[in-house]
XYZ file of C-alpha atoms in Angstrom:
164
model
C 36.920 0.502 -28.515
C 34.386 2.727 -30.281
C 32.366 -0.362 -31.256
C 32.273 -1.570 -27.632
C 31.083 1.859 -26.512
C 28.281 1.861 -29.125
C 27.204 -1.665 -28.133
C 27.041 -0.665 -24.451
C 25.063 2.513 -25.201
C 22.719 0.551 -27.488
C 22.153 -2.059 -24.771
C 21.377 0.624 -22.213
C 18.921 2.363 -24.538
C 17.140 -0.890 -25.355
C 16.878 -1.854 -21.679
C 15.431 1.585 -20.839
C 12.516 1.161 -23.251
C 9.001 1.869 -22.039
C 6.954 -0.931 -20.557
C 4.124 -2.581 -22.416
C 0.593 -1.532 -21.553
C -1.142 -3.857 -19.129
C -3.637 -6.246 -20.713
C -6.760 -6.726 -18.615
C -9.623 -8.994 -19.581
C -13.166 -7.660 -19.569
C -14.068 -10.104 -16.761
C -11.214 -8.816 -14.586
C -12.241 -5.227 -15.251
C -15.911 -5.898 -14.387
C -14.944 -7.757 -11.195
C -12.743 -4.872 -10.093
C -15.443 -2.325 -10.965
C -17.957 -4.221 -8.834
C -15.594 -4.491 -5.864
C -14.944 -0.759 -5.909
C -18.607 0.154 -6.470
C -19.856 -2.041 -3.620
C -17.117 -0.818 -1.237
C -16.912 -4.303 0.240
C -13.537 -6.021 0.209
C -10.740 -7.316 2.416
C -6.994 -7.000 1.878
C -4.464 -9.242 3.627
C -0.923 -7.930 3.152
C 2.148 -10.091 2.608
C 4.774 -7.336 2.840
C 5.328 -4.044 4.671
C 7.655 -1.383 3.296
C 8.434 1.038 6.121
C 10.483 4.186 5.823
C 14.077 3.382 6.620
C 15.166 5.217 9.752
C 17.965 4.759 12.261
C 15.627 2.874 14.587
C 14.469 0.468 11.874
C 18.100 -0.119 10.902
C 18.916 -0.897 14.546
C 16.120 -3.490 14.662
C 17.353 -5.039 11.401
C 20.931 -5.174 12.674
C 19.806 -6.906 15.858
C 18.344 -9.803 13.856
C 14.732 -9.270 14.957
C 13.224 -9.112 11.472
C 11.398 -12.188 10.113
C 13.334 -14.520 7.785
C 13.591 -13.205 4.221
C 13.010 -9.611 5.305
C 15.151 -6.568 4.735
C 15.079 -3.183 6.413
C 12.763 -1.768 3.737
C 10.720 -4.881 2.883
C 9.392 -6.864 5.864
C 7.513 -10.139 5.440
C 4.042 -10.198 7.031
C 3.333 -13.817 6.126
C 2.080 -15.493 9.296
C 1.601 -12.084 10.936
C -2.057 -11.199 11.425
C -3.153 -8.121 9.489
C -6.200 -6.970 7.600
C -7.840 -4.065 5.863
C -11.615 -4.407 5.552
C -13.807 -1.945 3.693
C -17.492 -2.462 4.412
C -19.669 0.254 2.926
C -19.106 3.469 4.851
C -16.734 2.055 7.472
C -13.329 0.425 7.719
C -11.774 -2.115 10.065
C -7.991 -1.983 9.894
C -5.171 -3.730 11.702
C -1.772 -3.199 10.140
C 1.478 -3.914 11.977
C 3.668 -0.861 12.430
C 7.395 -0.894 11.723
C 9.117 2.375 12.432
C 9.477 4.928 15.128
C 6.910 7.212 16.664
C 7.779 10.834 17.156
C 5.963 13.455 19.197
C 3.276 11.066 20.355
C 1.015 12.417 23.073
C -0.463 9.097 24.118
C 0.993 5.875 25.394
C -0.372 2.610 24.167
C 0.515 -1.055 24.093
C -0.790 -1.358 20.524
C 1.952 -2.554 18.209
C 0.183 -1.525 15.065
C -2.347 0.700 13.413
C -5.870 -0.172 14.583
C -8.786 1.702 13.084
C -12.465 0.949 13.182
C -15.238 3.238 12.056
C -16.301 5.779 9.490
C -14.048 7.572 7.031
C -14.307 10.869 5.172
C -12.997 12.620 2.034
C -13.473 9.426 0.019
C -12.247 9.755 -3.588
C -11.936 7.133 -6.318
C -9.987 7.556 -9.562
C -9.453 5.035 -12.332
C -6.105 5.081 -14.135
C -6.774 3.682 -17.609
C -3.104 3.405 -18.537
C -2.116 1.415 -15.437
C -5.478 -0.370 -15.198
C -5.935 0.370 -11.497
C -8.216 2.150 -9.081
C -6.726 4.758 -6.786
C -8.821 5.112 -3.626
C -8.057 7.885 -1.133
C -9.725 8.728 2.174
C -9.110 9.910 5.737
C -9.771 8.081 9.000
C -9.526 9.771 12.397
C -8.459 7.959 15.550
C -8.574 9.305 19.108
C -5.504 11.493 18.616
C -4.276 10.798 15.115
C -5.534 11.350 11.617
C -4.617 8.880 8.886
C -4.534 9.466 5.129
C -4.978 6.109 3.387
C -4.259 5.485 -0.279
C -5.132 2.132 -1.835
C -4.200 0.964 -5.306
C -6.394 -1.902 -6.525
C -5.210 -3.711 -9.644
C -7.311 -5.826 -12.002
C -5.379 -8.971 -11.001
C -6.686 -8.334 -7.458
C -3.304 -7.296 -6.126
C -3.161 -4.169 -4.004
C -0.904 -1.614 -2.396
C -1.831 0.325 0.761
C -0.077 3.518 1.872
C -0.803 4.946 5.320
C 0.315 8.411 6.364
C -0.348 9.828 9.808
C 0.121 13.165 11.492
């Protein structure tokens, strides 16, 4: 019994080991550096990960989510979306999955649409994770959005959008 316990504990400790550092080629690093420096790129998302709320659960339970989707990971494949950075402006259309609270305006838009200038632009490079962290704000007619983008050397990305 004591041997079984030690084997289980040993297995858990081995499986909890730290991850290996990410290996990035010099070409990948230079390509990523140039993309970030030029501020000219486009991101097409395959997945959305909304906050799980009662409303999102109700939609999931009704069977309205795309095939292969779950309440916290919704497939965007075949669903038009884009995030374009072009110098000092952005053009964004991201589908919105969630519930709006305390909204003062009514709109037929089913997503987040932004077009124009941004402010508070900050770029950080994380050497350990080999990624750029880009943060900025974009104001709409009545909302302000805080956007955080993680750009990886393999040209994968992650976009987080927070609004007021």
